[in-house]
Amino acid sequence: MVNLLWGLSFPTAKALNLQLDQQFSKSISIDSDTFRIAAATWIIASRFGLAFLLFGIFFWRIVRQATTREWLAGSVIGAFFLTGLVMQTMGLATIPASRSGFLTSLSVVFTPAFAALLHARRPTWLVLVGVLLSIFGVALLTGLVVYDANGIHLAPDATSAWTKGDTFTTVATIFFACQILCIDRFAKTLNAEAFTPGMFLTVTVASAFLFCIVRGQNDASLPIAGFVQLSCHVQYWSLIILLAFLPSLLAFSWMNTYQPHVTAVQAAVIYTTEPVFVTIWALFLPGILSYLFQLPLVNEHLSIPILVGGTVILFANVLALWPTKH
């Protein structure tokens, strides 16, 4: 259920990026990293600020009983998550939701590798093979490597096939892997469900702070009035409410509460199904959002790179997480 709800967030976040593009008359070809950071942090602050308020309303008992250590643990988890989410949201502005979903799943390859380093162990050969396979899967998915009558080879346009969106999303997976490991580590001595309010509050405050820093350096090109005006629209808050309630309030509450019942590696195996749900949502949800909010979104279609590259990445994830005797 967590993966199903997370999958919903990818096309929804892409729709929010398009709303901001329209508000500021931006396009992928002329926008800047500064604008993308400001847009991402504004979306994230809105989403998790509302999620924090909803959590306080529906789960006040947990907020009231959370200890200082649990608030701090949630803050550490939130810091890793925010860094990854900013990069992922920036990446979604320039790559399809399904592609972002499969790239994000690389976090489950990093999880056992980081776990081995954390415990001063050498990664198993399965982890190493999984990492190499995942790199090959990403090359297929993004078009760096193609298969045709001449066999498997580097694409003629390989230099342009890999985009900034791919880079942002891939780097984001490192921080998502750290988030998984933090939950696993802190839950051994603390109440895991009490991590959520600290996580939501940290993400909200830190993203708002980052927005102020970025926008402060570009007052002329990023007027605050533009963001406020957009936030007065029902279309904007309809998507924010959807993100705040389902993929945020419910999904992350369930993640923090129930992930500790399995190992970090087992959890990572389960998380490999996320890109499958992302792809399913991307096949029909963009068309619905386009109709409801007058956005230039189109439904995605299954393609050979997505099917082959995505399958290789999923196989690499499971292989890297395959249980071995120590």
Coordinates of C-alpha atoms in Angstrom, one line a residue:
M1 CA 0.0 0.0 0.0
V2 CA 2.9 2.4 0.8
N3 CA 4.4 1.7 -2.7
L4 CA 1.0 2.2 -4.3
L5 CA 0.5 5.6 -2.7
W6 CA 4.1 6.6 -3.4
G7 CA 3.5 5.8 -7.1
L8 CA 0.6 8.3 -7.1
S9 CA 3.0 11.1 -6.1
F10 CA 5.1 11.0 -9.2
P11 CA 2.6 12.2 -11.9
T12 CA 1.0 14.5 -9.3
A13 CA 4.4 16.2 -8.5
K14 CA 5.0 16.5 -12.3
A15 CA 1.6 18.3 -12.6
L16 CA 2.6 20.7 -9.9
N17 CA 5.9 21.4 -11.6
L18 CA 3.9 22.3 -14.8
Q19 CA 1.7 24.6 -12.8
L20 CA 4.8 26.5 -11.6
D21 CA 6.2 26.6 -15.1
Q22 CA 3.0 28.2 -16.3
Q23 CA 2.9 30.6 -13.4
F24 CA 6.4 31.9 -14.2
S25 CA 6.3 31.4 -18.0
K26 CA 9.2 28.9 -17.7
S27 CA 10.1 26.1 -20.0
I28 CA 12.5 23.2 -19.7
S29 CA 14.8 24.7 -22.3
I30 CA 15.3 28.1 -20.6
D31 CA 14.7 27.4 -16.9
S32 CA 17.5 27.3 -14.3
D33 CA 18.6 25.1 -11.4
T34 CA 17.7 28.0 -9.1
F35 CA 14.2 28.1 -10.3
R36 CA 13.9 24.3 -10.1
I37 CA 15.1 24.4 -6.4
A38 CA 12.7 27.2 -5.5
A39 CA 9.8 25.4 -7.2
A40 CA 10.7 22.0 -5.6
T41 CA 11.0 23.5 -2.1
W42 CA 7.8 25.5 -2.4
I43 CA 5.9 22.3 -3.4
I44 CA 7.5 20.3 -0.6
A45 CA 6.9 22.9 2.1
S46 CA 3.2 23.1 1.1
R47 CA 2.8 19.4 0.9
F48 CA 4.5 18.5 4.2
G49 CA 3.3 21.5 6.1
L50 CA -0.3 20.4 5.4
A51 CA 0.7 16.8 6.2
F52 CA 2.1 17.9 9.6
L53 CA -1.1 19.7 10.4
L54 CA -3.2 16.7 9.4
F55 CA -1.0 14.3 11.4
G56 CA -1.4 16.6 14.5
I57 CA -5.2 16.4 14.0
F58 CA -5.6 12.7 13.4
F59 CA -2.7 11.4 15.5
W60 CA -2.5 13.9 18.3
R61 CA -1.8 11.1 20.8
I62 CA 1.4 10.2 19.0
V63 CA 2.5 13.8 18.8
R64 CA 1.9 14.3 22.5
Q65 CA 3.6 11.2 23.6
A66 CA 6.7 11.5 21.4
T67 CA 9.9 11.9 23.3
T68 CA 12.7 14.3 22.6
R69 CA 14.9 11.5 21.2
E70 CA 12.0 10.4 18.8
W71 CA 11.6 14.0 17.6
L72 CA 15.4 14.1 17.0
A73 CA 15.3 10.8 15.2
G74 CA 12.5 12.0 13.0
S75 CA 14.5 15.1 12.2
V76 CA 17.5 13.1 11.0
I77 CA 15.3 10.9 8.9
G78 CA 13.6 14.0 7.5
A79 CA 16.9 15.7 6.6
F80 CA 17.9 12.8 4.5
F81 CA 14.5 12.5 3.0
L82 CA 14.2 16.2 2.2
T83 CA 17.6 16.2 0.3
G84 CA 16.5 13.3 -1.8
L85 CA 13.0 14.7 -2.4
V86 CA 14.2 18.1 -3.6
M87 CA 16.5 16.4 -6.2
Q88 CA 13.7 14.0 -7.2
T89 CA 11.2 16.8 -7.6
M90 CA 13.7 18.8 -9.7
G91 CA 14.3 15.7 -11.8
L92 CA 10.6 15.2 -12.4
A93 CA 10.4 18.5 -14.2
T94 CA 12.4 17.1 -17.1
I95 CA 11.9 13.3 -17.2
P96 CA 8.8 11.1 -17.4
A97 CA 7.3 9.8 -14.1
S98 CA 7.9 6.2 -15.0
R99 CA 11.5 6.8 -15.7
S100 CA 11.9 8.7 -12.4
G101 CA 10.2 5.7 -10.6
F102 CA 12.7 3.2 -11.9
L103 CA 15.7 5.4 -11.2
T104 CA 14.4 6.0 -7.7
S105 CA 14.3 2.3 -7.1
L106 CA 18.1 2.3 -7.2
S107 CA 17.9 3.2 -3.5
V108 CA 17.4 -0.4 -2.7
V109 CA 20.7 -1.3 -4.4
F110 CA 22.5 1.3 -2.3
T111 CA 20.8 0.1 0.9
P112 CA 22.6 -3.2 1.4
A113 CA 25.9 -1.6 0.1
F114 CA 25.7 1.1 2.7
A115 CA 24.6 -1.3 5.4
A116 CA 27.7 -3.4 4.7
L117 CA 29.9 -0.3 5.0
L118 CA 28.1 0.8 8.2
H119 CA 28.9 -2.5 9.8
A120 CA 32.4 -2.6 8.5
R121 CA 31.7 -5.6 6.2
R122 CA 32.6 -6.1 2.6
P123 CA 29.6 -6.1 0.3
T124 CA 28.7 -9.6 -0.9
W125 CA 29.3 -10.6 -4.5
L126 CA 25.6 -10.5 -5.1
V127 CA 25.5 -6.9 -4.0
L128 CA 28.4 -6.0 -6.4
V129 CA 26.7 -7.9 -9.3
G130 CA 23.4 -6.1 -8.5
V131 CA 25.1 -2.7 -8.6
L132 CA 26.7 -3.5 -12.0
L133 CA 23.4 -4.8 -13.4
S134 CA 21.5 -1.8 -12.1
I135 CA 24.0 0.5 -13.9
F136 CA 23.4 -1.4 -17.1
G137 CA 19.6 -1.2 -16.5
V138 CA 19.8 2.6 -16.1
A139 CA 21.9 2.8 -19.3
L140 CA 19.1 0.9 -21.2
L141 CA 16.3 2.9 -19.5
T142 CA 17.8 6.3 -20.3
G143 CA 18.8 5.5 -23.8
L144 CA 22.6 5.6 -23.2
V145 CA 22.8 2.0 -24.5
V146 CA 20.5 0.7 -27.3
Y147 CA 19.9 -2.7 -28.8
D148 CA 19.4 -3.0 -32.6
A149 CA 20.5 -5.1 -35.6
N150 CA 24.1 -4.3 -34.6
G151 CA 23.6 -5.7 -31.1
I152 CA 24.0 -3.8 -27.8
H153 CA 26.1 -0.6 -28.2
L154 CA 26.4 3.0 -27.0
A155 CA 23.7 5.2 -28.5
P156 CA 24.8 7.7 -31.2
D157 CA 23.1 10.5 -29.1
A158 CA 24.4 9.1 -25.8
T159 CA 25.7 12.5 -24.7
S160 CA 22.1 14.0 -24.9
A161 CA 20.2 10.9 -23.8
W162 CA 21.3 11.4 -20.2
T163 CA 19.7 14.6 -18.8
K164 CA 20.0 16.7 -15.7
G165 CA 16.8 15.1 -14.5
D166 CA 18.4 11.7 -14.6
T167 CA 21.4 13.0 -12.6
F168 CA 19.2 14.7 -9.9
T169 CA 17.0 11.6 -9.5
T170 CA 20.0 9.1 -9.3
V171 CA 21.7 11.2 -6.6
A172 CA 18.4 11.4 -4.7
T173 CA 18.4 7.6 -4.4
I174 CA 21.5 7.8 -2.2
F175 CA 19.7 9.9 0.4
F176 CA 16.6 7.7 0.2
A177 CA 18.8 4.7 1.0
C178 CA 20.2 6.6 4.0
Q179 CA 16.6 7.3 5.1
I180 CA 15.7 3.5 5.1
L181 CA 18.8 2.7 7.1
C182 CA 18.1 5.5 9.7
I183 CA 14.6 4.2 10.3
D184 CA 16.0 0.7 10.8
R185 CA 18.7 1.9 13.2
F186 CA 16.6 4.2 15.3
A187 CA 13.6 1.8 15.5
K188 CA 15.7 -0.7 17.5
T189 CA 15.5 1.5 20.6
L190 CA 12.7 4.0 19.9
N191 CA 9.0 4.0 19.0
A192 CA 9.1 4.1 15.2
E193 CA 5.6 5.6 14.7
A194 CA 6.7 8.6 16.7
F195 CA 9.3 9.5 14.0
T196 CA 6.7 10.8 11.6
P197 CA 5.8 14.3 13.2
G198 CA 9.5 15.1 13.6
M199 CA 10.2 14.0 10.0
F200 CA 7.2 16.1 8.6
L201 CA 8.2 19.2 10.7
T202 CA 11.8 19.0 9.7
V203 CA 11.0 18.7 6.0
T204 CA 8.5 21.6 6.2
V205 CA 10.8 24.0 8.0
A206 CA 14.0 23.1 6.2
S207 CA 12.4 23.3 2.7
A208 CA 10.8 26.7 3.6
F209 CA 14.2 27.9 4.8
L210 CA 15.9 26.6 1.6
F211 CA 13.3 28.3 -0.5
C212 CA 13.9 31.7 1.2
I213 CA 17.7 31.4 0.7
V214 CA 17.3 30.5 -3.0
R215 CA 14.7 33.1 -3.8
G216 CA 16.5 35.8 -1.9
Q217 CA 19.4 35.5 -4.3
N218 CA 17.0 36.0 -7.3
D219 CA 14.4 38.5 -6.2
A220 CA 13.8 39.9 -9.7
S221 CA 13.3 36.5 -11.5
L222 CA 11.4 34.8 -8.7
P223 CA 9.0 37.3 -7.1
I224 CA 7.3 36.0 -4.0
A225 CA 4.0 37.3 -5.3
G226 CA 4.1 34.7 -8.1
F227 CA 4.3 31.8 -5.6
V228 CA 1.6 33.4 -3.4
Q229 CA -0.7 33.9 -6.3
L230 CA -0.3 30.3 -7.4
S231 CA -1.1 29.1 -3.9
C232 CA -4.4 31.0 -4.0
H233 CA -5.6 28.8 -6.8
V234 CA -7.9 25.8 -6.1
Q235 CA -6.0 23.8 -8.7
Y236 CA -2.8 24.1 -6.8
W237 CA -4.2 23.1 -3.4
S238 CA -6.2 20.3 -4.9
L239 CA -3.0 18.6 -5.9
I240 CA -1.2 19.5 -2.6
I241 CA -4.1 18.1 -0.6
L242 CA -3.9 14.8 -2.6
L243 CA -0.1 14.6 -2.0
A244 CA -0.4 15.6 1.7
F245 CA -3.0 13.1 2.6
L246 CA -2.3 9.9 0.6
P247 CA 1.5 9.6 -0.3
S248 CA 2.5 11.7 2.8
L249 CA 0.3 11.3 5.8
L250 CA -0.8 7.7 5.2
A251 CA 2.2 6.3 3.3
F252 CA 5.0 7.7 5.5
S253 CA 3.0 7.0 8.8
W254 CA 2.7 3.4 7.7
M255 CA 6.4 3.3 6.5
N256 CA 7.7 4.5 9.9
T257 CA 5.3 2.3 11.8
Y258 CA 5.6 -1.0 10.0
Q259 CA 9.1 -1.0 8.4
P260 CA 10.7 -1.9 11.7
H261 CA 8.7 -5.2 11.7
V262 CA 11.0 -6.4 8.9
T263 CA 14.7 -5.9 8.3
A264 CA 16.1 -3.0 6.3
V265 CA 17.0 -5.4 3.5
Q266 CA 13.5 -7.0 3.5
A267 CA 12.0 -3.5 3.4
A268 CA 14.2 -2.6 0.5
V269 CA 13.0 -5.7 -1.4
I270 CA 9.4 -4.6 -0.9
Y271 CA 10.2 -1.1 -2.1
T272 CA 11.4 -2.5 -5.4
T273 CA 7.7 -2.7 -6.4
E274 CA 7.4 1.1 -6.3
P275 CA 8.4 1.8 -9.9
V276 CA 5.8 -0.8 -11.1
F277 CA 3.1 1.3 -9.4
V278 CA 4.6 4.5 -10.7
T279 CA 4.4 3.2 -14.3
I280 CA 0.8 2.0 -13.8
W281 CA -0.3 5.4 -12.5
A282 CA 1.6 7.1 -15.4
L283 CA -0.4 5.2 -18.0
F284 CA -3.7 6.9 -17.1
L285 CA -3.4 9.6 -14.4
P286 CA -1.6 12.3 -16.4
G287 CA -4.6 12.4 -18.9
I288 CA -7.0 12.8 -16.0
L289 CA -4.9 15.6 -14.4
S290 CA -4.6 17.3 -17.8
Y291 CA -8.4 17.3 -18.2
L292 CA -9.1 18.5 -14.7
F293 CA -6.4 21.2 -14.5
Q294 CA -5.7 22.2 -18.2
L295 CA -2.1 21.1 -18.1
P296 CA 0.0 19.8 -21.1
L297 CA 0.2 16.3 -19.6
V298 CA -0.2 13.1 -21.6
N299 CA -0.5 9.5 -20.6
E300 CA 2.8 7.6 -20.9
H301 CA 3.1 4.5 -23.0
L302 CA 5.1 1.3 -22.3
S303 CA 8.2 1.4 -24.4
I304 CA 11.1 -1.1 -25.0
P305 CA 13.6 0.9 -23.0
I306 CA 11.2 1.2 -20.0
L307 CA 10.3 -2.6 -20.2
V308 CA 13.8 -3.9 -20.7
G309 CA 15.7 -1.3 -18.6
G310 CA 13.1 -1.4 -15.8
T311 CA 13.1 -5.2 -15.7
V312 CA 16.9 -5.2 -15.4
I313 CA 16.8 -2.7 -12.6
L314 CA 14.2 -4.7 -10.7
F315 CA 16.2 -7.9 -11.2
A316 CA 19.4 -6.1 -10.0
N317 CA 17.5 -4.8 -6.9
V318 CA 16.3 -8.3 -5.9
L319 CA 19.7 -9.8 -6.6
A320 CA 21.5 -7.3 -4.5
L321 CA 19.1 -8.0 -1.6
W322 CA 19.1 -11.8 -1.9
P323 CA 19.7 -13.3 1.5
T324 CA 23.1 -14.9 2.0
K325 CA 24.8 -16.7 4.8
H326 CA 27.4 -14.6 6.7

